[in-house]
PDB file of C-alpha atoms in Angstrom:
ATOM      1  CA  UNK A   1      24.639   9.776  13.249  1.00  0.00           C
ATOM      2  CA  UNK A   2      21.438  10.630  11.430  1.00  0.00           C
ATOM      3  CA  UNK A   3      20.101   7.493   9.652  1.00  0.00           C
ATOM      4  CA  UNK A   4      17.335   7.271   7.056  1.00  0.00           C
ATOM      5  CA  UNK A   5      15.435   4.038   6.529  1.00  0.00           C
ATOM      6  CA  UNK A   6      13.983   3.932   3.031  1.00  0.00           C
ATOM      7  CA  UNK A   7      10.729   2.025   2.623  1.00  0.00           C
ATOM      8  CA  UNK A   8       9.533   2.930  -0.844  1.00  0.00           C
ATOM      9  CA  UNK A   9      10.166   0.788  -3.895  1.00  0.00           C
ATOM     10  CA  UNK A  10       9.218   3.459  -6.400  1.00  0.00           C
ATOM     11  CA  UNK A  11      10.488   6.855  -7.450  1.00  0.00           C
ATOM     12  CA  UNK A  12       8.243   9.571  -6.075  1.00  0.00           C
ATOM     13  CA  UNK A  13       9.086  13.183  -6.798  1.00  0.00           C
ATOM     14  CA  UNK A  14      12.373  14.304  -5.277  1.00  0.00           C
ATOM     15  CA  UNK A  15      12.691  11.452  -2.783  1.00  0.00           C
ATOM     16  CA  UNK A  16      16.090  10.410  -4.141  1.00  0.00           C
ATOM     17  CA  UNK A  17      17.428  13.927  -4.727  1.00  0.00           C
ATOM     18  CA  UNK A  18      20.688  15.217  -3.259  1.00  0.00           C
ATOM     19  CA  UNK A  19      18.610  17.496  -0.987  1.00  0.00           C
ATOM     20  CA  UNK A  20      16.772  14.482   0.447  1.00  0.00           C
ATOM     21  CA  UNK A  21      19.967  12.466   0.874  1.00  0.00           C
ATOM     22  CA  UNK A  22      22.503  14.971   2.235  1.00  0.00           C
ATOM     23  CA  UNK A  23      21.060  15.469   5.750  1.00  0.00           C
ATOM     24  CA  UNK A  24      21.733  11.806   6.586  1.00  0.00           C
ATOM     25  CA  UNK A  25      25.042  10.113   7.301  1.00  0.00           C
ATOM     26  CA  UNK A  26      23.691   6.623   6.522  1.00  0.00           C
ATOM     27  CA  UNK A  27      20.850   5.272   4.406  1.00  0.00           C
ATOM     28  CA  UNK A  28      19.310   1.791   4.776  1.00  0.00           C
ATOM     29  CA  UNK A  29      17.874   0.793   1.398  1.00  0.00           C
ATOM     30  CA  UNK A  30      15.321  -1.921   0.539  1.00  0.00           C
ATOM     31  CA  UNK A  31      16.873  -2.784  -2.822  1.00  0.00           C
ATOM     32  CA  UNK A  32      19.074  -2.004  -5.765  1.00  0.00           C
ATOM     33  CA  UNK A  33      17.084   0.904  -7.168  1.00  0.00           C
ATOM     34  CA  UNK A  34      17.236   2.972  -3.982  1.00  0.00           C
ATOM     35  CA  UNK A  35      20.850   1.944  -3.364  1.00  0.00           C
ATOM     36  CA  UNK A  36      21.825   3.202  -6.822  1.00  0.00           C
ATOM     37  CA  UNK A  37      19.934   6.503  -6.431  1.00  0.00           C
ATOM     38  CA  UNK A  38      21.460   7.213  -3.016  1.00  0.00           C
ATOM     39  CA  UNK A  39      24.972   6.427  -4.302  1.00  0.00           C
ATOM     40  CA  UNK A  40      24.439   8.631  -7.394  1.00  0.00           C
ATOM     41  CA  UNK A  41      23.668  11.525  -5.060  1.00  0.00           C
ATOM     42  CA  UNK A  42      26.685  10.991  -2.822  1.00  0.00           C
ATOM     43  CA  UNK A  43      25.049   9.137   0.046  1.00  0.00           C
ATOM     44  CA  UNK A  44      26.477   6.365   2.206  1.00  0.00           C
ATOM     45  CA  UNK A  45      24.112   3.410   1.810  1.00  0.00           C
ATOM     46  CA  UNK A  46      23.699  -0.170   3.034  1.00  0.00           C
ATOM     47  CA  UNK A  47      21.249  -2.416   1.196  1.00  0.00           C
ATOM     48  CA  UNK A  48      19.285  -4.266   3.899  1.00  0.00           C
ATOM     49  CA  UNK A  49      16.383  -5.651   1.894  1.00  0.00           C
ATOM     50  CA  UNK A  50      12.731  -5.116   2.703  1.00  0.00           C
ATOM     51  CA  UNK A  51      12.003  -6.718   6.103  1.00  0.00           C
ATOM     52  CA  UNK A  52       8.258  -6.233   5.580  1.00  0.00           C
ATOM     53  CA  UNK A  53       8.396  -8.625   2.620  1.00  0.00           C
ATOM     54  CA  UNK A  54      10.846 -11.067   4.246  1.00  0.00           C
ATOM     55  CA  UNK A  55       7.938 -12.317   6.374  1.00  0.00           C
ATOM     56  CA  UNK A  56       6.296 -13.796   3.282  1.00  0.00           C
ATOM     57  CA  UNK A  57       9.139 -16.229   2.787  1.00  0.00           C
ATOM     58  CA  UNK A  58       9.080 -17.717   6.283  1.00  0.00           C
ATOM     59  CA  UNK A  59       7.304 -21.009   6.927  1.00  0.00           C
ATOM     60  CA  UNK A  60       3.718 -20.435   8.102  1.00  0.00           C
ATOM     61  CA  UNK A  61       4.048 -16.662   7.972  1.00  0.00           C
ATOM     62  CA  UNK A  62       0.559 -15.859   6.694  1.00  0.00           C
ATOM     63  CA  UNK A  63      -1.925 -16.344   9.506  1.00  0.00           C
ATOM     64  CA  UNK A  64      -4.613 -14.539  11.498  1.00  0.00           C
ATOM     65  CA  UNK A  65      -7.358 -15.015   8.956  1.00  0.00           C
ATOM     66  CA  UNK A  66     -10.329 -12.706   8.859  1.00  0.00           C
ATOM     67  CA  UNK A  67     -13.780 -14.223   8.861  1.00  0.00           C
ATOM     68  CA  UNK A  68     -15.428 -14.212   5.463  1.00  0.00           C
ATOM     69  CA  UNK A  69     -18.987 -12.915   5.354  1.00  0.00           C
ATOM     70  CA  UNK A  70     -19.851 -15.106   2.360  1.00  0.00           C
ATOM     71  CA  UNK A  71     -18.336 -17.725   0.105  1.00  0.00           C
ATOM     72  CA  UNK A  72     -17.958 -15.161  -2.673  1.00  0.00           C
ATOM     73  CA  UNK A  73     -14.509 -14.298  -3.986  1.00  0.00           C
ATOM     74  CA  UNK A  74     -12.816 -11.629  -1.906  1.00  0.00           C
ATOM     75  CA  UNK A  75     -11.043  -8.482  -3.080  1.00  0.00           C
ATOM     76  CA  UNK A  76      -8.685  -6.499  -0.888  1.00  0.00           C
ATOM     77  CA  UNK A  77      -8.758  -2.806  -1.791  1.00  0.00           C
ATOM     78  CA  UNK A  78      -5.830  -1.037  -0.115  1.00  0.00           C
ATOM     79  CA  UNK A  79      -5.445   2.570  -1.256  1.00  0.00           C
ATOM     80  CA  UNK A  80      -2.553   4.705  -0.035  1.00  0.00           C
ATOM     81  CA  UNK A  81      -1.926   8.453  -0.059  1.00  0.00           C
ATOM     82  CA  UNK A  82       0.212  10.022  -2.783  1.00  0.00           C
ATOM     83  CA  UNK A  83       2.344  13.159  -2.855  1.00  0.00           C
ATOM     84  CA  UNK A  84      -0.852  15.233  -3.233  1.00  0.00           C
ATOM     85  CA  UNK A  85      -2.108  13.699   0.035  1.00  0.00           C
ATOM     86  CA  UNK A  86      -4.963  11.823  -1.576  1.00  0.00           C
ATOM     87  CA  UNK A  87      -5.700   8.232  -2.441  1.00  0.00           C
ATOM     88  CA  UNK A  88      -7.344   6.491  -5.373  1.00  0.00           C
ATOM     89  CA  UNK A  89     -10.642   6.447  -3.471  1.00  0.00           C
ATOM     90  CA  UNK A  90     -12.092   9.623  -5.067  1.00  0.00           C
ATOM     91  CA  UNK A  91     -11.187   8.315  -8.533  1.00  0.00           C
ATOM     92  CA  UNK A  92     -12.349   4.714  -8.104  1.00  0.00           C
ATOM     93  CA  UNK A  93     -15.016   4.742  -5.359  1.00  0.00           C
ATOM     94  CA  UNK A  94     -17.896   4.062  -7.769  1.00  0.00           C
ATOM     95  CA  UNK A  95     -16.084   1.193  -9.506  1.00  0.00           C
ATOM     96  CA  UNK A  96     -15.108  -0.469  -6.214  1.00  0.00           C
ATOM     97  CA  UNK A  97     -18.650  -0.178  -4.845  1.00  0.00           C
ATOM     98  CA  UNK A  98     -20.041  -1.738  -8.053  1.00  0.00           C
ATOM     99  CA  UNK A  99     -17.942  -4.821  -7.305  1.00  0.00           C
ATOM    100  CA  UNK A 100     -19.916  -5.449  -4.073  1.00  0.00           C
ATOM    101  CA  UNK A 101     -22.688  -7.066  -6.133  1.00  0.00           C
ATOM    102  CA  UNK A 102     -20.394  -9.950  -7.061  1.00  0.00           C
ATOM    103  CA  UNK A 103     -17.508  -9.906  -4.570  1.00  0.00           C
ATOM    104  CA  UNK A 104     -16.825  -9.444  -0.901  1.00  0.00           C
ATOM    105  CA  UNK A 105     -14.708  -6.307  -0.580  1.00  0.00           C
ATOM    106  CA  UNK A 106     -12.240  -5.708   2.229  1.00  0.00           C
ATOM    107  CA  UNK A 107     -11.055  -2.123   2.493  1.00  0.00           C
ATOM    108  CA  UNK A 108      -7.737  -1.538   4.249  1.00  0.00           C
ATOM    109  CA  UNK A 109      -7.489   2.253   4.155  1.00  0.00           C
ATOM    110  CA  UNK A 110      -4.260   4.139   4.658  1.00  0.00           C
ATOM    111  CA  UNK A 111      -4.162   5.598   8.161  1.00  0.00           C
ATOM    112  CA  UNK A 112      -4.372   9.115   6.650  1.00  0.00           C
ATOM    113  CA  UNK A 113      -7.733   8.241   5.068  1.00  0.00           C
ATOM    114  CA  UNK A 114      -9.429   8.573   8.454  1.00  0.00           C
ATOM    115  CA  UNK A 115      -8.203  12.171   8.591  1.00  0.00           C
ATOM    116  CA  UNK A 116      -8.339  13.255   4.944  1.00  0.00           C
ATOM    117  CA  UNK A 117     -11.075  11.145   3.308  1.00  0.00           C
ATOM    118  CA  UNK A 118     -13.118   9.865   6.257  1.00  0.00           C
ATOM    119  CA  UNK A 119     -16.452  10.568   4.563  1.00  0.00           C
ATOM    120  CA  UNK A 120     -15.716   7.763   2.089  1.00  0.00           C
ATOM    121  CA  UNK A 121     -15.424   5.207   4.900  1.00  0.00           C
ATOM    122  CA  UNK A 122     -19.058   5.739   5.896  1.00  0.00           C
ATOM    123  CA  UNK A 123     -20.167   5.418   2.283  1.00  0.00           C
ATOM    124  CA  UNK A 124     -18.187   2.181   1.852  1.00  0.00           C
ATOM    125  CA  UNK A 125     -19.876   0.796   4.986  1.00  0.00           C
ATOM    126  CA  UNK A 126     -23.287   1.628   3.538  1.00  0.00           C
ATOM    127  CA  UNK A 127     -22.476  -0.680   0.618  1.00  0.00           C
ATOM    128  CA  UNK A 128     -21.406  -3.578   2.874  1.00  0.00           C
ATOM    129  CA  UNK A 129     -17.663  -3.173   2.467  1.00  0.00           C
ATOM    130  CA  UNK A 130     -15.718  -4.774   5.320  1.00  0.00           C
ATOM    131  CA  UNK A 131     -13.350  -2.058   6.612  1.00  0.00           C
ATOM    132  CA  UNK A 132     -10.303  -3.219   8.547  1.00  0.00           C
ATOM    133  CA  UNK A 133      -7.946  -1.072  10.592  1.00  0.00           C
ATOM    134  CA  UNK A 134      -5.353   0.728   8.481  1.00  0.00           C
ATOM    135  CA  UNK A 135      -2.655  -0.300  10.959  1.00  0.00           C
ATOM    136  CA  UNK A 136      -3.380  -4.001  10.440  1.00  0.00           C
ATOM    137  CA  UNK A 137      -0.638  -5.865   8.612  1.00  0.00           C
ATOM    138  CA  UNK A 138      -1.594  -6.651   5.035  1.00  0.00           C
ATOM    139  CA  UNK A 139      -0.025 -10.096   5.285  1.00  0.00           C
ATOM    140  CA  UNK A 140      -2.668 -11.032   7.877  1.00  0.00           C
ATOM    141  CA  UNK A 141      -5.361 -10.575   5.234  1.00  0.00           C
ATOM    142  CA  UNK A 142      -3.768 -12.296   2.260  1.00  0.00           C
ATOM    143  CA  UNK A 143      -4.792 -15.880   3.018  1.00  0.00           C
ATOM    144  CA  UNK A 144      -8.457 -14.971   2.434  1.00  0.00           C
ATOM    145  CA  UNK A 145      -7.944 -12.727  -0.597  1.00  0.00           C
ATOM    146  CA  UNK A 146      -8.528 -13.710  -4.230  1.00  0.00           C
ATOM    147  CA  UNK A 147      -7.567 -10.357  -5.788  1.00  0.00           C
ATOM    148  CA  UNK A 148      -5.676  -7.288  -4.576  1.00  0.00           C
ATOM    149  CA  UNK A 149      -6.393  -3.760  -5.752  1.00  0.00           C
ATOM    150  CA  UNK A 150      -3.897  -1.203  -4.521  1.00  0.00           C
ATOM    151  CA  UNK A 151      -2.442   2.134  -5.487  1.00  0.00           C
ATOM    152  CA  UNK A 152       0.656   2.034  -7.666  1.00  0.00           C
ATOM    153  CA  UNK A 153       2.694   4.002  -5.113  1.00  0.00           C
ATOM    154  CA  UNK A 154       1.834   1.550  -2.338  1.00  0.00           C
ATOM    155  CA  UNK A 155       3.714  -1.548  -1.267  1.00  0.00           C
ATOM    156  CA  UNK A 156       0.478  -3.568  -1.404  1.00  0.00           C
ATOM    157  CA  UNK A 157       0.706  -4.441  -5.132  1.00  0.00           C
ATOM    158  CA  UNK A 158       4.202  -5.811  -4.496  1.00  0.00           C
ATOM    159  CA  UNK A 159       2.841  -7.961  -1.666  1.00  0.00           C
ATOM    160  CA  UNK A 160       0.278  -9.381  -4.079  1.00  0.00           C
ATOM    161  CA  UNK A 161       2.877 -10.091  -6.723  1.00  0.00           C
ATOM    162  CA  UNK A 162       5.301 -11.900  -4.427  1.00  0.00           C
ATOM    163  CA  UNK A 163       2.502 -14.034  -2.973  1.00  0.00           C
ATOM    164  CA  UNK A 164       1.098 -14.899  -6.432  1.00  0.00           C
ATOM    165  CA  UNK A 165      -2.240 -13.225  -5.798  1.00  0.00           C
ATOM    166  CA  UNK A 166      -3.699 -11.542  -8.888  1.00  0.00           C
ATOM    167  CA  UNK A 167      -3.116  -7.814  -8.440  1.00  0.00           C
ATOM    168  CA  UNK A 168      -4.327  -4.576  -9.986  1.00  0.00           C
ATOM    169  CA  UNK A 169      -2.320  -1.399  -9.352  1.00  0.00           C
ATOM    170  CA  UNK A 170      -4.306   1.842  -9.659  1.00  0.00           C
ATOM    171  CA  UNK A 171      -2.833   5.193 -10.558  1.00  0.00           C
ATOM    172  CA  UNK A 172      -4.887   7.984  -9.014  1.00  0.00           C
ATOM    173  CA  UNK A 173      -5.162  11.242 -10.898  1.00  0.00           C
ATOM    174  CA  UNK A 174      -3.894  14.465  -9.393  1.00  0.00           C
ATOM    175  CA  UNK A 175      -6.490  16.927  -8.153  1.00  0.00           C
ATOM    176  CA  UNK A 176      -7.628  19.490 -10.694  1.00  0.00           C
TER     177      UNK A 176
END
């Protein structure tokens, strides 16, 4: 059987449309919203939760600290890519860089950023932003983070919320 594992917690475009659901015989959903949407469109669904977030509720699950460069408060900026294949970086680069005067900034770019928006990574480095590998688990960084800034369509703001870290969710604009 053809199985689809849903990972998003938000509605993005036609993701929950009948056309997106019909090719699969079984859907594994992270929660009630996706379960409801799949059922409404005639899909067979099992609600399995969100294993990525389950780790946060296990004893001693947040480890592998990064080394802070200073004693300043630390912000994790974790942009993702939206349906237009761009992140919030073009919209908020200047504002994030301005924060380097008062905060240590850790940038965890989406893996597509290295392909689509790589030129921003060099500019962030020039301003002293600590860039970590996009494949690195966010939970590994959270013990040293005082604030999370992530794109609204990303799972990162949810990780901040469930770990009680102050969180800002950005909504990038679509390209003109």
